[in-house]
Short mmCIF file of C-alpha atoms and ligand atoms in Angstrom, two decimals:
data_model
loop_
_atom_site.label_atom_id
_atom_site.label_comp_id
_atom_site.label_asym_id
_atom_site.label_seq_id
_atom_site.Cartn_x
_atom_site.Cartn_y
_atom_site.Cartn_z
CA MET A 1401 186.09 131.94 17.82
CA ARG A 1402 188.22 130.41 20.43
CA ASP A 1403 190.63 127.52 20.56
CA GLN A 1404 190.55 124.69 22.77
CA PRO A 1405 191.87 124.79 26.28
CA THR A 1406 194.24 122.44 27.96
CA VAL A 1407 193.49 118.84 28.37
CA ALA A 1408 194.59 118.71 32.09
CA ASP A 1409 192.27 121.38 33.36
CA PRO A 1410 189.45 122.83 31.27
CA TYR A 1411 187.44 124.08 34.21
CA PRO A 1412 188.74 127.53 34.54
CA TRP A 1413 188.29 128.04 30.61
CA TYR A 1414 184.58 126.84 31.11
CA ALA A 1415 184.08 129.32 34.12
CA ARG A 1416 184.97 132.22 31.70
CA LEU A 1417 182.94 131.08 28.75
CA ARG A 1418 180.05 130.68 30.92
CA THR A 1419 180.31 134.45 31.92
CA GLU A 1420 181.79 135.93 28.75
CA ALA A 1421 180.32 133.73 26.07
CA PRO A 1422 178.02 131.06 27.04
CA VAL A 1423 177.41 129.77 23.68
CA CYS A 1424 180.70 130.29 21.49
CA ARG A 1425 182.29 129.14 18.28
CA VAL A 1426 185.63 127.04 18.98
CA ARG A 1427 187.89 125.62 16.34
CA GLN A 1428 188.85 122.04 17.30
CA GLU A 1429 191.77 120.24 16.37
CA GLY A 1430 191.61 119.09 12.68
CA GLY A 1431 189.71 122.30 11.98
CA LEU A 1432 186.13 121.37 12.80
CA GLU A 1433 184.31 124.54 14.07
CA ILE A 1434 181.59 123.80 16.67
CA TYR A 1435 179.01 125.88 18.95
CA LEU A 1436 180.13 124.97 22.55
CA VAL A 1437 177.30 125.20 25.26
CA THR A 1438 178.57 125.86 28.62
CA ARG A 1439 175.74 126.84 31.01
CA TYR A 1440 173.69 124.22 32.71
CA GLU A 1441 170.07 125.59 31.88
CA ASP A 1442 171.12 126.06 28.19
CA ALA A 1443 172.84 122.79 28.19
CA ARG A 1444 169.63 120.77 29.65
CA ARG A 1445 167.46 122.58 27.10
CA ALA A 1446 169.56 121.74 24.42
CA LEU A 1447 169.72 118.27 25.09
CA THR A 1448 166.10 117.91 24.86
CA ASP A 1449 165.57 120.44 21.82
CA PRO A 1450 163.88 118.46 18.64
CA ARG A 1451 165.56 121.02 16.40
CA LEU A 1452 168.88 119.83 17.48
CA SER A 1453 169.21 116.32 15.76
CA LYS A 1454 171.72 113.47 16.19
CA ASN A 1455 171.69 112.35 12.63
CA PRO A 1456 175.16 113.63 11.10
CA GLU A 1457 173.68 114.12 7.64
CA VAL A 1458 172.17 117.31 9.04
CA GLY A 1459 175.65 118.60 9.63
CA ALA A 1460 176.98 117.12 6.61
CA GLU A 1461 178.26 120.57 4.96
CA THR A 1462 179.78 121.70 8.14
CA LEU A 1463 181.60 118.39 8.79
CA ALA A 1464 182.80 118.17 5.14
CA ALA A 1465 184.04 121.88 5.24
CA ALA A 1466 186.59 120.56 8.10
CA GLY A 1467 187.81 118.12 5.68
CA GLU A 1468 186.43 114.99 4.07
CA HIS A 1469 188.34 112.69 6.68
CA THR A 1470 186.16 114.58 9.48
CA TYR A 1471 182.80 113.95 7.53
CA ARG A 1472 183.69 110.27 6.88
CA ALA A 1473 184.95 109.63 10.81
CA VAL A 1474 181.67 111.02 12.03
CA ALA A 1475 179.42 109.27 9.49
CA VAL A 1476 181.21 105.87 10.33
CA ALA A 1477 181.07 106.45 14.19
CA LEU A 1478 177.31 107.50 13.92
CA ALA A 1479 175.57 105.87 11.24
CA GLY A 1480 173.13 103.14 12.40
CA ASN A 1481 173.60 103.54 16.17
CA MET A 1482 171.48 105.15 18.73
CA LEU A 1483 173.50 107.98 19.27
CA GLY A 1484 173.51 108.82 15.74
CA THR A 1485 169.61 108.78 14.94
CA ASP A 1486 166.62 110.70 15.78
CA PRO A 1487 162.92 109.29 16.49
CA PRO A 1488 161.41 107.05 15.15
CA GLU A 1489 164.73 105.17 14.20
CA HIS A 1490 165.92 106.07 17.84
CA THR A 1491 163.20 104.78 19.57
CA ARG A 1492 163.33 101.26 17.58
CA LEU A 1493 166.94 100.85 18.17
CA ARG A 1494 166.63 101.99 21.92
CA ARG A 1495 163.80 99.72 22.70
CA LEU A 1496 165.49 96.62 21.51
CA LEU A 1497 168.76 97.21 23.51
CA SER A 1498 166.97 98.74 26.69
CA ALA A 1499 165.67 95.47 28.35
CA ALA A 1500 169.27 94.36 28.84
CA PHE A 1501 169.93 97.61 30.93
CA THR A 1502 167.18 97.84 33.28
CA GLN A 1503 167.99 98.36 36.85
CA ARG A 1504 166.79 94.98 37.82
CA ARG A 1505 168.90 93.37 35.06
CA VAL A 1506 171.72 95.27 36.22
CA GLU A 1507 171.20 94.46 39.91
CA GLY A 1508 171.45 90.66 38.80
CA LEU A 1509 175.02 91.26 37.66
CA ARG A 1510 176.10 92.79 40.81
CA PRO A 1511 177.66 89.62 42.46
CA ARG A 1512 179.68 88.84 39.26
CA VAL A 1513 180.73 92.64 38.99
CA GLN A 1514 181.77 92.33 42.91
CA ALA A 1515 183.84 88.71 41.95
CA ILE A 1516 185.82 90.39 39.03
CA THR A 1517 186.65 93.58 41.21
CA ASP A 1518 187.95 91.23 44.10
CA GLY A 1519 189.83 89.17 41.59
CA LEU A 1520 191.42 92.16 40.11
CA LEU A 1521 192.35 93.32 43.60
CA ASP A 1522 193.52 90.10 44.77
CA ALA A 1523 196.08 90.04 41.73
CA VAL A 1524 197.87 93.33 43.07
CA SER A 1525 197.42 92.97 46.66
CA GLY A 1526 200.93 91.96 47.70
CA ARG A 1527 202.32 95.24 45.79
CA ARG A 1528 203.28 98.45 47.24
CA GLU A 1529 202.47 100.75 44.23
CA VAL A 1530 200.11 100.02 41.32
CA ASP A 1531 198.62 101.82 38.39
CA LEU A 1532 195.05 102.05 39.22
CA MET A 1533 194.13 102.57 35.54
CA ASP A 1534 195.63 99.21 34.56
CA ALA A 1535 194.93 97.11 37.90
CA LEU A 1536 191.17 98.15 38.07
CA ALA A 1537 189.88 101.17 36.33
CA PHE A 1538 190.28 99.74 32.86
CA PRO A 1539 189.83 95.77 33.15
CA LEU A 1540 186.85 96.01 35.22
CA PRO A 1541 184.25 97.78 32.83
CA ILE A 1542 185.91 95.98 29.72
CA THR A 1543 185.53 92.44 31.45
CA VAL A 1544 182.05 93.46 32.36
CA ILE A 1545 180.75 94.62 28.94
CA CYS A 1546 182.63 91.77 27.10
CA GLU A 1547 180.69 89.43 28.97
CA LEU A 1548 177.59 90.98 28.47
CA LEU A 1549 178.20 91.49 24.75
CA GLY A 1550 179.82 87.91 24.17
CA VAL A 1551 182.96 89.30 23.25
CA PRO A 1552 186.32 87.08 24.42
CA ALA A 1553 187.96 89.17 27.07
CA ALA A 1554 191.01 87.75 25.99
CA ASP A 1555 191.04 90.39 23.14
CA ARG A 1556 190.71 93.24 25.72
CA ASP A 1557 194.34 94.58 25.20
CA ASP A 1558 193.39 95.07 21.46
CA PHE A 1559 190.29 96.82 22.13
CA ARG A 1560 191.94 99.11 24.47
CA ARG A 1561 194.23 100.07 21.64
CA TRP A 1562 191.62 100.36 19.06
CA THR A 1563 189.07 102.15 21.01
CA THR A 1564 191.59 104.68 22.49
CA ALA A 1565 192.76 105.29 19.07
CA SER A 1566 189.35 105.75 17.57
CA LEU A 1567 188.65 108.53 20.05
CA LEU A 1568 191.52 110.60 18.89
CA PRO A 1569 191.04 113.79 17.26
CA TYR A 1570 189.55 113.47 13.71
CA GLY A 1571 192.40 113.69 11.16
CA ARG A 1572 194.85 111.75 12.66
CA PRO A 1573 195.69 108.46 10.59
CA ALA A 1574 195.75 106.41 14.06
CA GLN A 1575 191.93 107.54 14.63
CA ALA A 1576 190.74 105.93 11.39
CA ASP A 1577 192.96 102.81 11.73
CA GLY A 1578 191.53 102.18 15.09
CA THR A 1579 187.90 102.57 14.07
CA ARG A 1580 188.70 100.49 11.06
CA ALA A 1581 190.29 97.57 13.14
CA LEU A 1582 187.38 97.62 15.84
CA ASN A 1583 184.91 97.61 13.18
CA GLU A 1584 186.66 94.68 11.47
CA TYR A 1585 187.03 92.54 14.64
CA LEU A 1586 183.23 92.92 15.60
CA ALA A 1587 182.14 92.19 12.01
CA ALA A 1588 184.07 88.81 12.13
CA LEU A 1589 182.64 88.01 15.49
CA ILE A 1590 179.00 88.63 14.65
CA LYS A 1591 179.60 86.33 11.58
CA ALA A 1592 180.81 83.79 13.83
CA LYS A 1593 177.87 84.13 16.23
CA ARG A 1594 175.17 84.03 13.43
CA ASP A 1595 176.20 80.29 12.92
CA ARG A 1596 176.86 79.76 16.91
CA PRO A 1597 174.56 82.00 18.69
CA SER A 1598 174.62 82.05 22.48
CA ASP A 1599 172.96 83.79 25.34
CA ASP A 1600 174.57 87.23 24.97
CA LEU A 1601 173.70 90.84 23.82
CA ILE A 1602 175.23 90.59 20.34
CA SER A 1603 173.46 87.10 19.60
CA ALA A 1604 170.24 88.92 20.68
CA LEU A 1605 170.85 91.86 18.10
CA ILE A 1606 171.50 89.28 15.50
CA THR A 1607 168.05 87.40 16.44
CA ALA A 1608 166.52 90.74 16.10
CA SER A 1609 168.15 91.25 12.59
CA ALA A 1610 166.71 87.94 11.47
CA ASP A 1611 163.28 88.77 12.57
CA GLY A 1612 163.84 92.09 10.36
CA ARG A 1613 163.63 94.55 13.33
CA LEU A 1614 167.10 95.37 12.81
CA SER A 1615 169.44 95.62 9.72
CA ALA A 1616 172.79 93.95 9.60
CA ASP A 1617 174.27 97.27 9.49
CA GLU A 1618 172.69 98.15 12.53
CA VAL A 1619 173.88 95.19 14.23
CA LEU A 1620 177.35 95.83 13.86
CA ALA A 1621 176.97 99.80 14.61
CA ASN A 1622 175.26 99.16 18.07
CA ALA A 1623 177.68 96.69 19.15
CA VAL A 1624 180.66 98.79 18.41
CA LEU A 1625 178.57 101.69 20.42
CA LEU A 1626 178.24 99.12 23.12
CA LEU A 1627 181.66 98.07 23.29
CA ILE A 1628 183.02 101.63 23.20
CA ALA A 1629 180.30 103.48 25.54
CA GLY A 1630 180.45 100.34 27.78
CA HIS A 1631 184.01 100.71 28.99
CA GLU A 1632 185.72 103.91 27.76
CA THR A 1633 183.40 106.07 30.03
CA THR A 1634 183.19 103.62 33.47
CA VAL A 1635 187.04 103.58 33.08
CA ASN A 1636 187.25 107.13 33.73
CA LEU A 1637 184.51 107.52 36.43
CA ILE A 1638 186.80 105.17 38.56
CA GLY A 1639 189.98 106.94 37.51
CA ASN A 1640 188.77 110.69 37.83
CA GLY A 1641 186.60 109.76 40.76
CA VAL A 1642 189.71 107.84 42.74
CA LEU A 1643 191.90 110.64 41.93
CA ALA A 1644 189.54 113.31 43.31
CA LEU A 1645 189.06 111.45 46.67
CA LEU A 1646 192.83 110.93 46.92
CA ARG A 1647 193.82 114.50 45.99
CA GLU A 1648 191.97 115.69 49.26
CA PRO A 1649 192.55 112.70 51.48
CA HIS A 1650 189.79 114.02 54.07
CA LEU A 1651 187.42 112.92 51.43
CA TRP A 1652 188.88 109.28 51.47
CA ARG A 1653 188.74 109.38 55.17
CA GLU A 1654 184.98 110.53 55.44
CA LEU A 1655 184.01 107.62 53.00
CA ARG A 1656 185.92 105.24 54.93
CA ARG A 1657 184.21 106.34 58.11
CA ASP A 1658 180.99 106.23 56.44
CA PRO A 1659 180.51 103.89 53.59
CA GLY A 1660 176.83 104.64 53.25
CA LEU A 1661 178.01 107.85 51.46
CA VAL A 1662 179.54 105.84 48.45
CA PRO A 1663 176.48 105.86 46.02
CA GLY A 1664 176.08 109.72 46.60
CA ALA A 1665 179.77 110.25 46.24
CA VAL A 1666 179.63 108.57 42.82
CA GLU A 1667 177.26 111.10 41.72
CA GLU A 1668 179.15 113.69 43.01
CA LEU A 1669 182.55 112.65 41.27
CA LEU A 1670 180.38 112.36 38.18
CA ARG A 1671 179.41 115.91 38.35
CA TYR A 1672 182.72 117.06 39.45
CA ASP A 1673 184.94 115.42 36.78
CA GLY A 1674 182.81 113.25 34.65
CA PRO A 1675 184.31 111.33 31.85
CA VAL A 1676 182.10 112.79 29.12
CA GLU A 1677 183.33 116.29 29.48
CA ARG A 1678 182.73 117.63 26.05
CA ALA A 1679 181.34 115.27 23.66
CA THR A 1680 177.59 115.40 23.29
CA SER A 1681 177.27 116.57 19.77
CA ARG A 1682 174.10 117.71 18.05
CA PHE A 1683 173.56 119.14 14.50
CA ALA A 1684 171.05 121.96 13.88
CA ALA A 1685 168.20 121.20 11.84
CA GLU A 1686 167.31 124.82 11.48
CA ASP A 1687 168.40 127.94 12.81
CA VAL A 1688 168.25 127.77 16.68
CA GLU A 1689 168.63 130.48 19.32
CA ILE A 1690 170.58 129.47 22.50
CA ALA A 1691 171.17 132.07 24.97
CA GLY A 1692 170.57 134.90 22.59
CA VAL A 1693 173.25 133.37 20.11
CA THR A 1694 171.88 132.35 16.46
CA VAL A 1695 173.28 128.88 15.71
CA PRO A 1696 172.79 128.61 12.02
CA LYS A 1697 171.12 125.61 10.23
CA GLY A 1698 173.61 122.91 9.60
CA SER A 1699 176.10 123.63 12.55
CA VAL A 1700 177.55 121.42 14.97
CA VAL A 1701 176.53 122.02 18.52
CA ILE A 1702 178.45 120.57 21.51
CA VAL A 1703 176.88 120.32 24.70
CA ALA A 1704 179.85 120.55 27.44
CA LEU A 1705 178.39 118.46 30.23
CA GLY A 1706 181.86 119.22 32.36
CA SER A 1707 180.90 122.94 32.38
CA ALA A 1708 177.24 122.63 32.81
CA ASP A 1709 177.80 120.36 35.97
CA ARG A 1710 180.22 123.32 37.51
CA ASP A 1711 177.91 126.12 36.93
CA PRO A 1712 177.47 128.11 40.12
CA GLU A 1713 173.82 128.95 39.16
CA ARG A 1714 172.94 125.38 39.62
CA PHE A 1715 175.40 123.88 41.94
CA PRO A 1716 176.57 126.02 44.82
CA ASP A 1717 180.15 125.82 45.45
CA PRO A 1718 180.73 123.91 42.32
CA ASP A 1719 184.35 123.59 42.47
CA THR A 1720 184.46 121.68 45.59
CA VAL A 1721 183.67 117.78 45.96
CA ASP A 1722 180.85 117.76 48.49
CA LEU A 1723 180.08 113.92 49.57
CA ARG A 1724 176.81 115.19 51.26
CA ARG A 1725 175.58 117.19 48.36
CA GLY A 1726 172.21 115.69 48.44
CA GLU A 1727 170.16 116.93 45.29
CA ASN A 1728 172.38 116.37 42.56
CA PRO A 1729 170.79 116.59 39.06
CA HIS A 1730 173.97 116.34 37.11
CA LEU A 1731 174.23 116.00 33.52
CA ALA A 1732 176.91 113.50 33.30
CA PHE A 1733 174.97 110.74 31.88
CA GLY A 1734 173.14 113.21 29.56
CA HIS A 1735 169.52 114.06 29.43
CA GLY A 1736 166.40 113.42 27.30
CA ILE A 1737 165.68 110.65 24.86
CA HIS A 1738 169.45 109.87 24.51
CA TYR A 1739 170.14 109.65 28.31
CA CYS A 1740 172.83 107.10 28.90
CA LEU A 1741 171.31 103.63 28.42
CA GLY A 1742 174.23 102.10 30.63
CA ALA A 1743 173.84 104.54 33.61
CA PRO A 1744 172.49 101.93 36.06
CA LEU A 1745 175.43 99.60 35.06
CA ALA A 1746 178.04 102.50 35.40
CA ARG A 1747 176.81 103.47 38.70
CA MET A 1748 176.86 99.93 39.95
CA GLU A 1749 180.60 99.57 38.66
CA GLY A 1750 181.59 102.82 39.94
CA GLN A 1751 180.15 102.00 43.75
CA ILE A 1752 181.47 98.66 43.89
CA ALA A 1753 184.85 99.80 42.45
CA ILE A 1754 185.17 102.48 45.13
CA GLY A 1755 183.42 100.77 47.86
CA THR A 1756 185.67 97.73 47.49
CA LEU A 1757 188.97 99.83 47.66
CA LEU A 1758 187.73 101.52 50.61
CA ARG A 1759 187.26 98.43 52.18
CA ARG A 1760 190.43 96.65 51.16
CA PHE A 1761 192.89 99.34 50.98
CA PRO A 1762 191.91 101.96 53.49
CA ASP A 1763 195.34 103.75 53.30
CA LEU A 1764 195.22 104.18 49.55
CA ALA A 1765 197.25 107.28 48.61
CA LEU A 1766 198.29 108.84 45.49
CA ALA A 1767 201.98 107.74 44.73
CA ALA A 1768 202.57 110.71 42.49
CA PRO A 1769 201.80 114.47 42.78
CA ALA A 1770 198.50 115.09 41.25
CA GLY A 1771 200.02 117.94 38.98
CA ALA A 1772 202.57 115.35 37.29
CA LEU A 1773 199.61 113.19 36.10
CA VAL A 1774 199.16 112.98 32.50
CA TRP A 1775 195.53 113.37 30.99
CA ARG A 1776 194.63 111.10 27.77
CA GLU A 1777 194.51 113.16 24.44
CA SER A 1778 190.75 112.28 23.42
CA ARG A 1779 188.22 113.80 21.46
CA LEU A 1780 185.20 112.53 23.56
CA MET A 1781 186.65 111.25 26.96
CA ARG A 1782 188.35 113.13 30.07
CA GLY A 1783 190.78 110.44 31.60
CA LEU A 1784 194.26 109.71 32.82
CA THR A 1785 196.51 107.89 31.13
CA ALA A 1786 197.92 106.17 34.40
CA LEU A 1787 197.13 106.72 38.27
CA PRO A 1788 199.96 105.42 40.30
CA VAL A 1789 198.77 104.92 43.87
CA ALA A 1790 200.50 103.49 47.01
CA LEU A 1791 197.94 100.61 48.22
CA GLY A 1792 199.22 100.68 52.07
CA ALA A 1793 198.55 97.71 54.29
CA PRO A 1794 195.60 95.72 53.14
CA ALA A 1795 192.56 95.51 55.44
C1 HEM B 1106 174.42 107.61 25.99
C2 HEM B 1106 177.63 109.01 29.48
C3 HEM B 1106 178.56 104.56 30.62
C4 HEM B 1106 175.86 103.17 26.85
C5 HEM B 1106 175.34 108.60 26.75
C6 HEM B 1106 175.43 109.83 26.92
C7 HEM B 1106 176.01 110.13 28.09
C8 HEM B 1106 176.76 109.21 28.38
C9 HEM B 1106 176.49 111.72 28.29
C10 HEM B 1106 174.52 110.82 26.09
C11 HEM B 1106 175.19 111.35 24.92
C12 HEM B 1106 174.25 112.31 24.14
O1 HEM B 1106 173.12 112.65 24.59
O2 HEM B 1106 174.69 112.70 22.98
C13 HEM B 1106 178.02 107.80 30.08
C14 HEM B 1106 178.86 107.73 31.13
C15 HEM B 1106 179.03 106.56 31.53
C16 HEM B 1106 178.44 105.77 30.50
C17 HEM B 1106 179.45 109.09 31.99
C18 HEM B 1106 180.03 105.98 32.79
C19 HEM B 1106 180.33 106.54 33.76
C20 HEM B 1106 177.75 103.73 29.75
C21 HEM B 1106 177.58 102.07 29.79
C22 HEM B 1106 176.97 101.69 28.65
C23 HEM B 1106 176.53 103.18 27.92
C24 HEM B 1106 178.37 101.05 31.06
C25 HEM B 1106 176.62 100.44 28.22
C26 HEM B 1106 176.94 99.41 28.53
C27 HEM B 1106 175.46 104.20 26.25
C28 HEM B 1106 174.50 104.26 24.92
C29 HEM B 1106 174.23 105.46 24.89
C30 HEM B 1106 174.80 106.19 25.96
C31 HEM B 1106 173.96 103.08 24.40
C32 HEM B 1106 173.25 105.91 23.81
C33 HEM B 1106 171.82 106.08 24.43
C34 HEM B 1106 170.79 106.64 23.36
O3 HEM B 1106 171.41 107.23 22.20
O4 HEM B 1106 169.80 106.84 23.31
N1 HEM B 1106 176.25 108.03 28.03
N2 HEM B 1106 177.91 106.55 29.66
N3 HEM B 1106 177.18 104.09 28.66
N4 HEM B 1106 175.55 105.53 26.73
FE1 HEM B 1106 176.67 106.18 28.45
#
């Protein structure tokens, strides 16, 4: 049994686990015991193993052993949404939503995402220093997902508080309060949209429920999932990604010289320091052997994507950001049937955010020592609380 590593830099801990205990039991804050999978090949296989279920009922005993609050929190977070179901329910839910996130639909959003990015950067361009999380990394994805879902962007400071709280470790009172506030807010919004539907994703979910393709609970559960998944993750792709580029300024200069490298750079940054570092959970529907370790039926399994993507067996020189890595089958968006639905959108937002910063603020630099930056305490996400940068002279 191992305890969790430091929030700021879990990678040396992962490196040790990959060699010493590639599938090991870890006690999380709040008392939940999980099996952590840290090697790339094991991770990839686990993500497509049908014996590893997404249904929290399968892990009910283990979850309840960590306390009633943990079981309840997991059940509330997963019940009725894509991330908490197996086929055939999962197939039905995913099909209903996938049309909104195809590559083509997402490409259609490109001008709007660029305009939002430009507007946010216009607002700070006279300043010497800004917190890039506040100025761009947070407001860009939340504005985009609010527009897609039909949620008033004016309320985004409230979501930021609620979703941040909802992702704290289980057992903290703020965690349950944040989840409740977010659910109540979206339930009220859905009620209002039932009377006045418009051309947005929540209205489309409501229409699907009117046809009987979706239950009322599933409308709410998937709206909550999209709102959280749609911004919490991309915020940290932008934050972690820009940090990695500014920490080693030669990377920033290389991208500035050759902006054609930006799409590949975003993939590499997702691999190097992805937002969903240690959050992809599964529940063992039967005893499952992984890397010689028997994971007993009912256990909680977490696939450490952040570790898999630093596995030297798969990625040469994994602790280095290589903007020209080429083949890059990282697992930052997961793998298999639950592969991130929003990946095309997240990629586009990441490419536009970084590409636009490079163009408009070519001399962007860190305004605080990297070692002094504070990482968020979160059950699910790896990301910064703030990223102070000096903007330099605008281009
Ligand atoms: C699933 C990562 C952005 C919506 C996932 C999974 C990962 C992930 C790892 C799989 C979880 C598992 O297998 O347990 C990320 C990252 C993002 C990002 C790193 C940004 C850089 C987005 C965005 C949206 C979104 C922008 C929506 C607009 C979803 C949904 C699922 C999902 C709905 C569940 C899919 C399913 O269960 O079939 N994401 N995501 N994600 N993501 Fe993302």
